[in-house]
Short mmCIF file of C-alpha atoms in Angstrom, two decimals:
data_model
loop_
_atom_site.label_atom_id
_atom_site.label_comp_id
_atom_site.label_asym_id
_atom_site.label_seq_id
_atom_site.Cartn_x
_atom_site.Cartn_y
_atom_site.Cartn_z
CA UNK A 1 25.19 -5.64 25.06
CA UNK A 2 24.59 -2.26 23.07
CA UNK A 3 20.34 -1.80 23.08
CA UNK A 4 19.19 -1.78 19.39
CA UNK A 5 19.00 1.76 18.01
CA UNK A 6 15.80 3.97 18.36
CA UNK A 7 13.07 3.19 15.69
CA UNK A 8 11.62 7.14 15.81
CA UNK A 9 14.00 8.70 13.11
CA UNK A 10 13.40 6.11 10.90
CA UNK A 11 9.52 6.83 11.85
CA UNK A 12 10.55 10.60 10.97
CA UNK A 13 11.58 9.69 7.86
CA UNK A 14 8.14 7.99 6.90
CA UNK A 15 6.31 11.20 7.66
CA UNK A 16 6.22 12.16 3.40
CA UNK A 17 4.41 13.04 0.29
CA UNK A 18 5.35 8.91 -0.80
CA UNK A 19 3.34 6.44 -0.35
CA UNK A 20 4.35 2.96 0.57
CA UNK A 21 2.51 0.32 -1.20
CA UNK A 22 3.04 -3.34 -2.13
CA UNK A 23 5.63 -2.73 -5.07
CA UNK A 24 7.31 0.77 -4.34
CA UNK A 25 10.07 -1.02 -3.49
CA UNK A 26 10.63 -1.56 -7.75
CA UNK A 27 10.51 2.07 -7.79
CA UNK A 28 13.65 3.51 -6.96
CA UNK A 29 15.29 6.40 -8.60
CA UNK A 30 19.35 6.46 -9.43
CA UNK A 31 18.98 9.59 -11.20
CA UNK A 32 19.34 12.89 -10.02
CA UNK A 33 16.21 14.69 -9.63
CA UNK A 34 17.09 17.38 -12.15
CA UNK A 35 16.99 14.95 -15.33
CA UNK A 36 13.58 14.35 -14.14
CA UNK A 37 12.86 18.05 -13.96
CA UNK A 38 14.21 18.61 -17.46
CA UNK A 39 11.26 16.38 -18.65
CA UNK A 40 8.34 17.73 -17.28
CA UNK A 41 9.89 21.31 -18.27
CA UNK A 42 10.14 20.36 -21.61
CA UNK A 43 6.48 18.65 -21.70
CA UNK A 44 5.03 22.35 -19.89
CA UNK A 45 6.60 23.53 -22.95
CA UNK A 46 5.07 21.59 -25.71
CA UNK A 47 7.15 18.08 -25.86
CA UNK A 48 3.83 15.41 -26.57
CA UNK A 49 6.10 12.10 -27.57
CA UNK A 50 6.32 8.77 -25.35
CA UNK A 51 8.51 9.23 -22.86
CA UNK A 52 10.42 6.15 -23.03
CA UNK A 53 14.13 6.55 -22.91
CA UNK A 54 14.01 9.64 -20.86
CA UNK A 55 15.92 10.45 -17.86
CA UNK A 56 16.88 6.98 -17.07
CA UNK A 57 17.65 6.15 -13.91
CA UNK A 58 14.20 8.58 -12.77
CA UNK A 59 11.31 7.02 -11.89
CA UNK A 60 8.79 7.22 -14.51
CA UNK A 61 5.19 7.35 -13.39
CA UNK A 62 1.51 6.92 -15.38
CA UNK A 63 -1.28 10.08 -14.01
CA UNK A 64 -4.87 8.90 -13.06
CA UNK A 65 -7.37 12.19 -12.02
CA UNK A 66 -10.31 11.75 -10.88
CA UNK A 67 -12.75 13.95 -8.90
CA UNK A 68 -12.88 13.57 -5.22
CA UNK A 69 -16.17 11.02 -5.04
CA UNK A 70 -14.66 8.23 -7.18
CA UNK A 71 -11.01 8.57 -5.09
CA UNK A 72 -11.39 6.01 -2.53
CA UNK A 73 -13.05 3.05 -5.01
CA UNK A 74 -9.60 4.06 -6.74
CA UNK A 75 -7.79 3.74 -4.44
CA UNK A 76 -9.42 0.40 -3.20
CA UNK A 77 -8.70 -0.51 -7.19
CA UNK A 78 -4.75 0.14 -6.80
CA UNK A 79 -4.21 -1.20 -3.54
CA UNK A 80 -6.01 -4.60 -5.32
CA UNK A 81 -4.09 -4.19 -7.91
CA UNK A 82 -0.61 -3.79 -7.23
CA UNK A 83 0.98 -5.38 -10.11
CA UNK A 84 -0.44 -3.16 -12.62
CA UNK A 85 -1.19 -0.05 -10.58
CA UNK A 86 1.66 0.44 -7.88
CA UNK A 87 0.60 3.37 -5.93
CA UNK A 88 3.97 5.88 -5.74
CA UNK A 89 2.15 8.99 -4.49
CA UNK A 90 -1.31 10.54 -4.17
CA UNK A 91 -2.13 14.49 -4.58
CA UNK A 92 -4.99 16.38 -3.72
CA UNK A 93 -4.31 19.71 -4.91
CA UNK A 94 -2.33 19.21 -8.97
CA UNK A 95 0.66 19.52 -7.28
CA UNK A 96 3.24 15.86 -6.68
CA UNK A 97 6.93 15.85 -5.95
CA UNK A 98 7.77 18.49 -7.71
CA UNK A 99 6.15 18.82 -10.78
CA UNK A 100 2.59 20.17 -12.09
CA UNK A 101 0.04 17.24 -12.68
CA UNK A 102 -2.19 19.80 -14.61
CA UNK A 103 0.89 20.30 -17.60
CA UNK A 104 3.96 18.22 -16.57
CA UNK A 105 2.98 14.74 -19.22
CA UNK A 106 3.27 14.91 -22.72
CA UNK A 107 -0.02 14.15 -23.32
CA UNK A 108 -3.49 13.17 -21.49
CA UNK A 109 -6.58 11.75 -22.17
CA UNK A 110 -9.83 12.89 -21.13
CA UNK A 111 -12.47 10.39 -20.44
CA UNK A 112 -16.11 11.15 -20.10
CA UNK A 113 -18.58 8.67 -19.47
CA UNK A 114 -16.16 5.76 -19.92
CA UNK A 115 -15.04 6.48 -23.19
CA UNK A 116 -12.11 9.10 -24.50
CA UNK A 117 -13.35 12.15 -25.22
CA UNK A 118 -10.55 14.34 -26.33
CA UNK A 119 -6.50 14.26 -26.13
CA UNK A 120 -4.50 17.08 -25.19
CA UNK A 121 -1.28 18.80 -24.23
CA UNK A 122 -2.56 20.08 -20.72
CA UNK A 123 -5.33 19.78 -18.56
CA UNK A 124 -5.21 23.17 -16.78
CA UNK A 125 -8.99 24.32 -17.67
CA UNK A 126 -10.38 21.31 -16.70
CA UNK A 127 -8.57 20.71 -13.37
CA UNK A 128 -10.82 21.41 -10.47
CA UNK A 129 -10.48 21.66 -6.91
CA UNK A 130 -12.02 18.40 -6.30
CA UNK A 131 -9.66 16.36 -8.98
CA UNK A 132 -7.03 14.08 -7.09
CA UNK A 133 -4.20 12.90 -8.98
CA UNK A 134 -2.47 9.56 -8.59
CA UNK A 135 0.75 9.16 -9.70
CA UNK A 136 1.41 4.89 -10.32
CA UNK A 137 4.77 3.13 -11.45
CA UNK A 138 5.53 2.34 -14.71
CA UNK A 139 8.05 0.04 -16.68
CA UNK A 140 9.67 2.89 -17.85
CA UNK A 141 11.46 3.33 -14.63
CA UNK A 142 13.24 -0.11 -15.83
CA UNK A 143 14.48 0.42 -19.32
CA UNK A 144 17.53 2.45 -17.72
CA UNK A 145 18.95 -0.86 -16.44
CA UNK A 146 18.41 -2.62 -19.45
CA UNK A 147 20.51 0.33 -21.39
CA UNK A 148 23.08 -0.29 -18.96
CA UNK A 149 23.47 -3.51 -19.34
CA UNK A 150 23.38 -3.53 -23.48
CA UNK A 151 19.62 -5.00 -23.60
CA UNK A 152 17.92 -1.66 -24.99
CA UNK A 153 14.38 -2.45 -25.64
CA UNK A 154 13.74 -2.38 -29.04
CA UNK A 155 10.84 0.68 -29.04
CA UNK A 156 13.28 2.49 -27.40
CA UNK A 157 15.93 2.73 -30.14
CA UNK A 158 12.98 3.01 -32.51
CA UNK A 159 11.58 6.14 -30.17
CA UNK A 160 8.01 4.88 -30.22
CA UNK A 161 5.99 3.87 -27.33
CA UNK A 162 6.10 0.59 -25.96
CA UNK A 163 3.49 -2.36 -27.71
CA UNK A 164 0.84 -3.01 -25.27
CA UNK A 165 -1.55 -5.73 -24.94
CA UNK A 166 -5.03 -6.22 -23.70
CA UNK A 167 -5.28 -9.77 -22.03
CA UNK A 168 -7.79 -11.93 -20.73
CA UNK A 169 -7.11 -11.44 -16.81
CA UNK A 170 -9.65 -9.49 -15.29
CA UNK A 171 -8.33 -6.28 -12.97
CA UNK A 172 -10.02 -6.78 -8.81
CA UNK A 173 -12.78 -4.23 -8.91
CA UNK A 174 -13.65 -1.77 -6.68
CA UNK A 175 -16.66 0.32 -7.30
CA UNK A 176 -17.22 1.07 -10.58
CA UNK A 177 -13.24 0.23 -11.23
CA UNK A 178 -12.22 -2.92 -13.15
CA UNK A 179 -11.61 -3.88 -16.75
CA UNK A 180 -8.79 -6.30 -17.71
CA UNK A 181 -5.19 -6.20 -17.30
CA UNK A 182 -2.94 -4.61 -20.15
CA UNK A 183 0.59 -5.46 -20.68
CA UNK A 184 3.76 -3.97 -22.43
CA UNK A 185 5.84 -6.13 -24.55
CA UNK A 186 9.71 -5.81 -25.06
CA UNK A 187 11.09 -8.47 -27.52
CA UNK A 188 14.18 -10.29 -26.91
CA UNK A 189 16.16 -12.82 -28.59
CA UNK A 190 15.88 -16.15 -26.31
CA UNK A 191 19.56 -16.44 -25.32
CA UNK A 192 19.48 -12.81 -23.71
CA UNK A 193 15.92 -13.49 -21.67
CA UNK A 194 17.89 -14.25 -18.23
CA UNK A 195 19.80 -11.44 -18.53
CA UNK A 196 16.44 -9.30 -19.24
CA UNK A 197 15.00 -11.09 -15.85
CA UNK A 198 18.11 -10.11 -14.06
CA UNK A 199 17.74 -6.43 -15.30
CA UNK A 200 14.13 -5.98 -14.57
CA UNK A 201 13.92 -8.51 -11.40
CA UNK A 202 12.51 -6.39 -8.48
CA UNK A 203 15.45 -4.65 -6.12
CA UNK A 204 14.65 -6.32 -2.46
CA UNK A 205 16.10 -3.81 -0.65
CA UNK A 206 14.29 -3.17 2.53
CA UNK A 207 11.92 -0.35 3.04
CA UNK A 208 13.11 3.04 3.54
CA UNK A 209 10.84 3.15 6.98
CA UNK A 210 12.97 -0.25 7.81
CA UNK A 211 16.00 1.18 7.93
CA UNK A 212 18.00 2.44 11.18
CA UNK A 213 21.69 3.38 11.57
CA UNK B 1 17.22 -22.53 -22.48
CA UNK B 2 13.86 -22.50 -21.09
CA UNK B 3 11.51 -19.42 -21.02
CA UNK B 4 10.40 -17.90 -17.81
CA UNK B 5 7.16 -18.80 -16.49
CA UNK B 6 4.45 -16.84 -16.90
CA UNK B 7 3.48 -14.39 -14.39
CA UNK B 8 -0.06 -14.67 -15.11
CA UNK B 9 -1.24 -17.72 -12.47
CA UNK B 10 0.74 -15.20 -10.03
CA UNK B 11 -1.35 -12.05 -11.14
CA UNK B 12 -4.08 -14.15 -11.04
CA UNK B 13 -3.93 -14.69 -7.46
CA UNK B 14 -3.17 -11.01 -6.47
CA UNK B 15 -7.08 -10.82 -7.29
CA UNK B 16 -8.61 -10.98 -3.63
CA UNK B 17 -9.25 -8.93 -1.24
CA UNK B 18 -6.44 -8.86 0.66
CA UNK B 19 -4.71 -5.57 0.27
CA UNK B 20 -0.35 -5.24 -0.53
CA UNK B 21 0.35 -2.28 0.89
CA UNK B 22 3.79 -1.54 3.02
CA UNK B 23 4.43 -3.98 5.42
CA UNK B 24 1.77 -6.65 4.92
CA UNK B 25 4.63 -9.25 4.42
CA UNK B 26 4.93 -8.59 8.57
CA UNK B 27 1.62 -10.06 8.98
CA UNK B 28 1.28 -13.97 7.67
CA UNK B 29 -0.81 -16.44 9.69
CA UNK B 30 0.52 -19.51 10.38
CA UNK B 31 -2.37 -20.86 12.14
CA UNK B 32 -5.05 -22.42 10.71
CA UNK B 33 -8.58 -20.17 9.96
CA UNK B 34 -10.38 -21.69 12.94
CA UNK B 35 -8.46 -20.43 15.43
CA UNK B 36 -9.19 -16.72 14.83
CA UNK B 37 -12.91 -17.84 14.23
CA UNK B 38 -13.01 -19.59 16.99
CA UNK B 39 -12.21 -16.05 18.63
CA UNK B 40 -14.55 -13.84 16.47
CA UNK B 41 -17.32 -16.57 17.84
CA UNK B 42 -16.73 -16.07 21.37
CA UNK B 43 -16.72 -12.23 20.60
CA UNK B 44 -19.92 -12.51 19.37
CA UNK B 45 -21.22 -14.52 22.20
CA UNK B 46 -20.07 -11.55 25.06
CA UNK B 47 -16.09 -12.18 24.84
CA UNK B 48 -14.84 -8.03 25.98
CA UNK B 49 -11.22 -8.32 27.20
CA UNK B 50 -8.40 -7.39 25.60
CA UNK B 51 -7.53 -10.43 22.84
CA UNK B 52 -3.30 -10.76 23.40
CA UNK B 53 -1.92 -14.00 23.84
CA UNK B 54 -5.32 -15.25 21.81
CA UNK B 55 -4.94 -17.29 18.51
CA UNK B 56 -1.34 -17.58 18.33
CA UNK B 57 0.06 -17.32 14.99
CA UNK B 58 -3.19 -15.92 13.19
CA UNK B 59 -3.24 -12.36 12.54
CA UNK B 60 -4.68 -9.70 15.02
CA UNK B 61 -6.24 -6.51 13.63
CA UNK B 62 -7.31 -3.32 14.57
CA UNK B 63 -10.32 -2.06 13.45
CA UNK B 64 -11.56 1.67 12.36
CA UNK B 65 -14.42 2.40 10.98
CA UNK B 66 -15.71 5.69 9.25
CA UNK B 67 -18.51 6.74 6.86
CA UNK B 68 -17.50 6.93 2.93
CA UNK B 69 -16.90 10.39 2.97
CA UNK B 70 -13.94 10.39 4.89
CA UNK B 71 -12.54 6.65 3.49
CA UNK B 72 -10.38 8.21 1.27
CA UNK B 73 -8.68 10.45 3.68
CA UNK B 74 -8.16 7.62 6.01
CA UNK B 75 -6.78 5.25 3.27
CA UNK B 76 -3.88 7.87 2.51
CA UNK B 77 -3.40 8.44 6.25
CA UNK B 78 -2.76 5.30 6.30
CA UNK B 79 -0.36 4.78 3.35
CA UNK B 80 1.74 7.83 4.54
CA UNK B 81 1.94 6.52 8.42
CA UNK B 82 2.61 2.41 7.13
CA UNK B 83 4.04 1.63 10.14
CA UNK B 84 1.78 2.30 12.69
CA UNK B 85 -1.28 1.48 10.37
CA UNK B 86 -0.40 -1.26 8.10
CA UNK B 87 -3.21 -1.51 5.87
CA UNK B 88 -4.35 -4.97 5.58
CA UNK B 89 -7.73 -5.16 4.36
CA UNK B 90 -10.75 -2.56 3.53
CA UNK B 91 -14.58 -3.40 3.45
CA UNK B 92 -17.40 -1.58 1.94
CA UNK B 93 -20.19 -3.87 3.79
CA UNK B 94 -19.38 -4.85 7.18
CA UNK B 95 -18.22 -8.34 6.29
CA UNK B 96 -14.04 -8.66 5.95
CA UNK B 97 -12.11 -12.08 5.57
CA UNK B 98 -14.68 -14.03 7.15
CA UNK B 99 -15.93 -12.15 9.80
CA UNK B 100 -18.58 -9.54 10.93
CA UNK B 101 -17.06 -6.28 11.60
CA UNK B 102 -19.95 -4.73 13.71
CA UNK B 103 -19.93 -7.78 16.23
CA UNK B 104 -16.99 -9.76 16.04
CA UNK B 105 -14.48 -7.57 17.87
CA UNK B 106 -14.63 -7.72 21.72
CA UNK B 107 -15.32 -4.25 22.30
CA UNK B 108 -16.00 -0.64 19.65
CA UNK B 109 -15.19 3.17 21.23
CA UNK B 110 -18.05 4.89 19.32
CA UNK B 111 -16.07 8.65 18.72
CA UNK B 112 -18.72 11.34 17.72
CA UNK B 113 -16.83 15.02 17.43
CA UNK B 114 -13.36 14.15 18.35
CA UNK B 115 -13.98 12.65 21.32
CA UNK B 116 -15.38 8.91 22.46
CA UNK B 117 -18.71 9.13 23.29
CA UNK B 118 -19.32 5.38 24.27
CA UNK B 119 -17.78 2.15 24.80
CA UNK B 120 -19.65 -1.06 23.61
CA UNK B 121 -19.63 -4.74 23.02
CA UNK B 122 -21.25 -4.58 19.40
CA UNK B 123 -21.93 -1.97 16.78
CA UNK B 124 -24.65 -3.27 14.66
CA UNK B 125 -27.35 -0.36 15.49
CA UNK B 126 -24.63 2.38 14.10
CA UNK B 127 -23.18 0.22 11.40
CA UNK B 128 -24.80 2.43 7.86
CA UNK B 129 -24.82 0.99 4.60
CA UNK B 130 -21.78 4.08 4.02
CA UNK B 131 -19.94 2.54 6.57
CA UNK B 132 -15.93 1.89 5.39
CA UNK B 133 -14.23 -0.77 7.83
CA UNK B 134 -9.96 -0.70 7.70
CA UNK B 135 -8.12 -3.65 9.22
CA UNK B 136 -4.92 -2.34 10.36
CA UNK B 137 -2.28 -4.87 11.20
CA UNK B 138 -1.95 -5.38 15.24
CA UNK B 139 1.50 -6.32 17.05
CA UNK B 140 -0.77 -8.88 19.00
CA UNK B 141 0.30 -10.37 15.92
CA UNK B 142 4.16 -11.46 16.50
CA UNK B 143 3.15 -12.56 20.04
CA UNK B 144 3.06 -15.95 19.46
CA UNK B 145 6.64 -15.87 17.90
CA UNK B 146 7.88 -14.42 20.98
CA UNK B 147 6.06 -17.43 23.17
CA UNK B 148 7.36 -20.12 21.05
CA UNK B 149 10.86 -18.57 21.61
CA UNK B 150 10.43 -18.66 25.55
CA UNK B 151 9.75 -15.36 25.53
CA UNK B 152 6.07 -14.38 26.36
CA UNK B 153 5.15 -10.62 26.77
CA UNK B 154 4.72 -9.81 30.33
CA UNK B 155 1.29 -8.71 29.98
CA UNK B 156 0.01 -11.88 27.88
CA UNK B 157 1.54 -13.66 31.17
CA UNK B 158 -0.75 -11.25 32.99
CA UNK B 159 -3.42 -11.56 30.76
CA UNK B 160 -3.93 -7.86 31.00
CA UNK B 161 -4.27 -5.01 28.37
CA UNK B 162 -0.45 -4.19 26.76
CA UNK B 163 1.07 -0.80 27.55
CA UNK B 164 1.02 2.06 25.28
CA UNK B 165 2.40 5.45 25.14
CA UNK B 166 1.97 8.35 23.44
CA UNK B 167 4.62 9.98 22.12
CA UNK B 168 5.28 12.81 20.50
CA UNK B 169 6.32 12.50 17.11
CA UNK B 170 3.01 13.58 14.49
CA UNK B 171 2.17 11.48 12.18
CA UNK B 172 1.67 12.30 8.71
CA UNK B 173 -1.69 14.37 7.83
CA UNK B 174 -4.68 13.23 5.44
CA UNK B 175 -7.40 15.64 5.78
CA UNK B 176 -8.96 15.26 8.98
CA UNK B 177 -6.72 12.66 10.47
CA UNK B 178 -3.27 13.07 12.28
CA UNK B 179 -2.47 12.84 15.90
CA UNK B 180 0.50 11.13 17.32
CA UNK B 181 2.54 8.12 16.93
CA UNK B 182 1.50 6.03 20.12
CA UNK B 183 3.70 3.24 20.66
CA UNK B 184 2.89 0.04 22.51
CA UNK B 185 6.16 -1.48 24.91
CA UNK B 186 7.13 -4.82 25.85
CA UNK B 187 9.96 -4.89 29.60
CA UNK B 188 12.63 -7.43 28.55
CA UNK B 189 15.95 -8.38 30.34
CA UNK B 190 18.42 -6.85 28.42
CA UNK B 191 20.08 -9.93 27.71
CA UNK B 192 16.82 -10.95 26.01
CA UNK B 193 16.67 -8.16 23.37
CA UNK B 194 18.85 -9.46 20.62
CA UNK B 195 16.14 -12.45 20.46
CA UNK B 196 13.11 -10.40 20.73
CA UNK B 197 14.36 -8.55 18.01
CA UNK B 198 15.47 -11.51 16.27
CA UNK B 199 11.86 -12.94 16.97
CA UNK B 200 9.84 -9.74 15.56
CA UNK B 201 12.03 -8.31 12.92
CA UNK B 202 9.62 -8.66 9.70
CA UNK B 203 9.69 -11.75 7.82
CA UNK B 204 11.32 -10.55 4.27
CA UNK B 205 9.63 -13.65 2.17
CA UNK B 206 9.23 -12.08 -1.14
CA UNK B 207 5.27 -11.14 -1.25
CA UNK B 208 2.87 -14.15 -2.82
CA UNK B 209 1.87 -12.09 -5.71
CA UNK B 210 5.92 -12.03 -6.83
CA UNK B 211 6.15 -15.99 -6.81
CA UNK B 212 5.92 -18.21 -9.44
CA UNK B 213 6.22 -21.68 -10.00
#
């Protein structure tokens, strides 16, 4: 009888920038990375809209920065979280899979002191070298299959940003991390709701680091 | 056609402390609680050998402890090497799922500047209040599968330690961690290792927070 195969390339493989959290496995780009490339190049360049609708078949990721000290309670907050906050990657220096954290979204948010302080195109100037970025998944990455299989989500044809929700459901906290979960809403005529669930169920495929040959 | 249920009773029980981070589905007890207490007890009563073959079907950990300022470093070394250090739990306070971590293990290498300074049976004079415990999933853990399929390790038969081997394949960096993969082994007939394999492989349930009712 042939002895399974050797684990260690598959270990190799593991050794990455990507993290592998509870729901990566949702997260799973068909596109070719240069669609994906084409976006951020465009935002770097002054694009500020939602970004719904883009590249599909990329995976489409939400930014969180924050200095250095507050990194591991937000971590601790993702990891307890993994629904809302599925952790794809984690940078130290502005710099993840490719693209430029500092100028690569449309458009960020600066928070100080638990409220939003300003909006803005980039966040070169304020990016020091204590900021860690974490990239998480986001529904985006999902309206791709639901173009393909005739269900585009209505904000989507309307190029607006998704309708989100505030609910009741409080977020695990970890240090000073918490709140309440917010949700995205895509509405659908009854009869087509399977289909949707089909679309949008997770892919079980195994893990990447699973796999041997 | 009836709607979906709602995913919120499942989000709603993703709020623990229980982490869902790569291969945590690898890890489910099937014993009851008391057995692992029943372990942790004797630990804290003088209990110092090596704990295989103890508890069958609860979960074994491993434990590493370090002071806040390097918990974040160690939390991505441990998402980008999820194999060998499948992140199952973290705790700020010394207190994890039950237990106590600075007395409840059987025994704590105490490393000061790269190197392991001392081996003891408790750690409650060095625990700090900045003190970051990890519970890393332990292969101890599928050990009790392989006994109830007529196949118990060699070295739970033994009741000794089981081997390990360091290899050289690096793992992933975070900061100050990195090192090598070290890899424990198991001697099996050859005609056993389609079953041992069978025994081990990782359970693929879908994770609890995905179910719904």
């Amino acid at each position: 009888m042939p002895l399974p195969p050797t684990p260690l390339p598959a270990f190799r493989k593991t050794i990455g920038q990507v993290l592998r959290t509870g729901l990566n496995s949702s997260f799973e780009a068909t596109a070719p990375p240069a669609a994906a490339r084409a976006v951020r190049l465009d935002c770097r360049g002054g694009f500020d809209a939602p970004t719904a609708g883009l590249a599909p078949g990329a995976v489409q990721a939400n930014l969180v920065v924050v200095p250095r000290a507050a990194a591991f309670d937000f971590a601790r907050f993702c990891l307890l979280n993994p629904r809302p906050c599925p952790l794809l990657a984690v940078s130290d220096d502005g710099f993840a899979l490719g693209g430029d954290l500092r100028t690569d979204l449309p458009r960020y948010l600066v928070w100080r002191d638990g409220a939003v302080a300003e909006e803005r195109s980039d966040v070169a100037d304020l990016w020091t070298d204590d900021m860690v970025g974490f990239l998480l998944g986001c529904s985006f990455s999902w309206e791709g299959r639901l173009e393909a299989a005739g269900l585009t989500p209505r904000h989507v044809e309307q190029q607006r940003n998704v309708p989100m929700y505030r609910t009741a459901v409080p977020n695990a906290r970890a240090g000073p991390f918490g709140g309440s979960l917010v949700v995205s809403m895509r509405p659908y005529a009854e009869r087509d709701v399977a289909a949707v669930a089909a679309a949008t169920a997770p892919r079980r495929s195994r893990p990447r680091a699973c796999r041997s040959r």
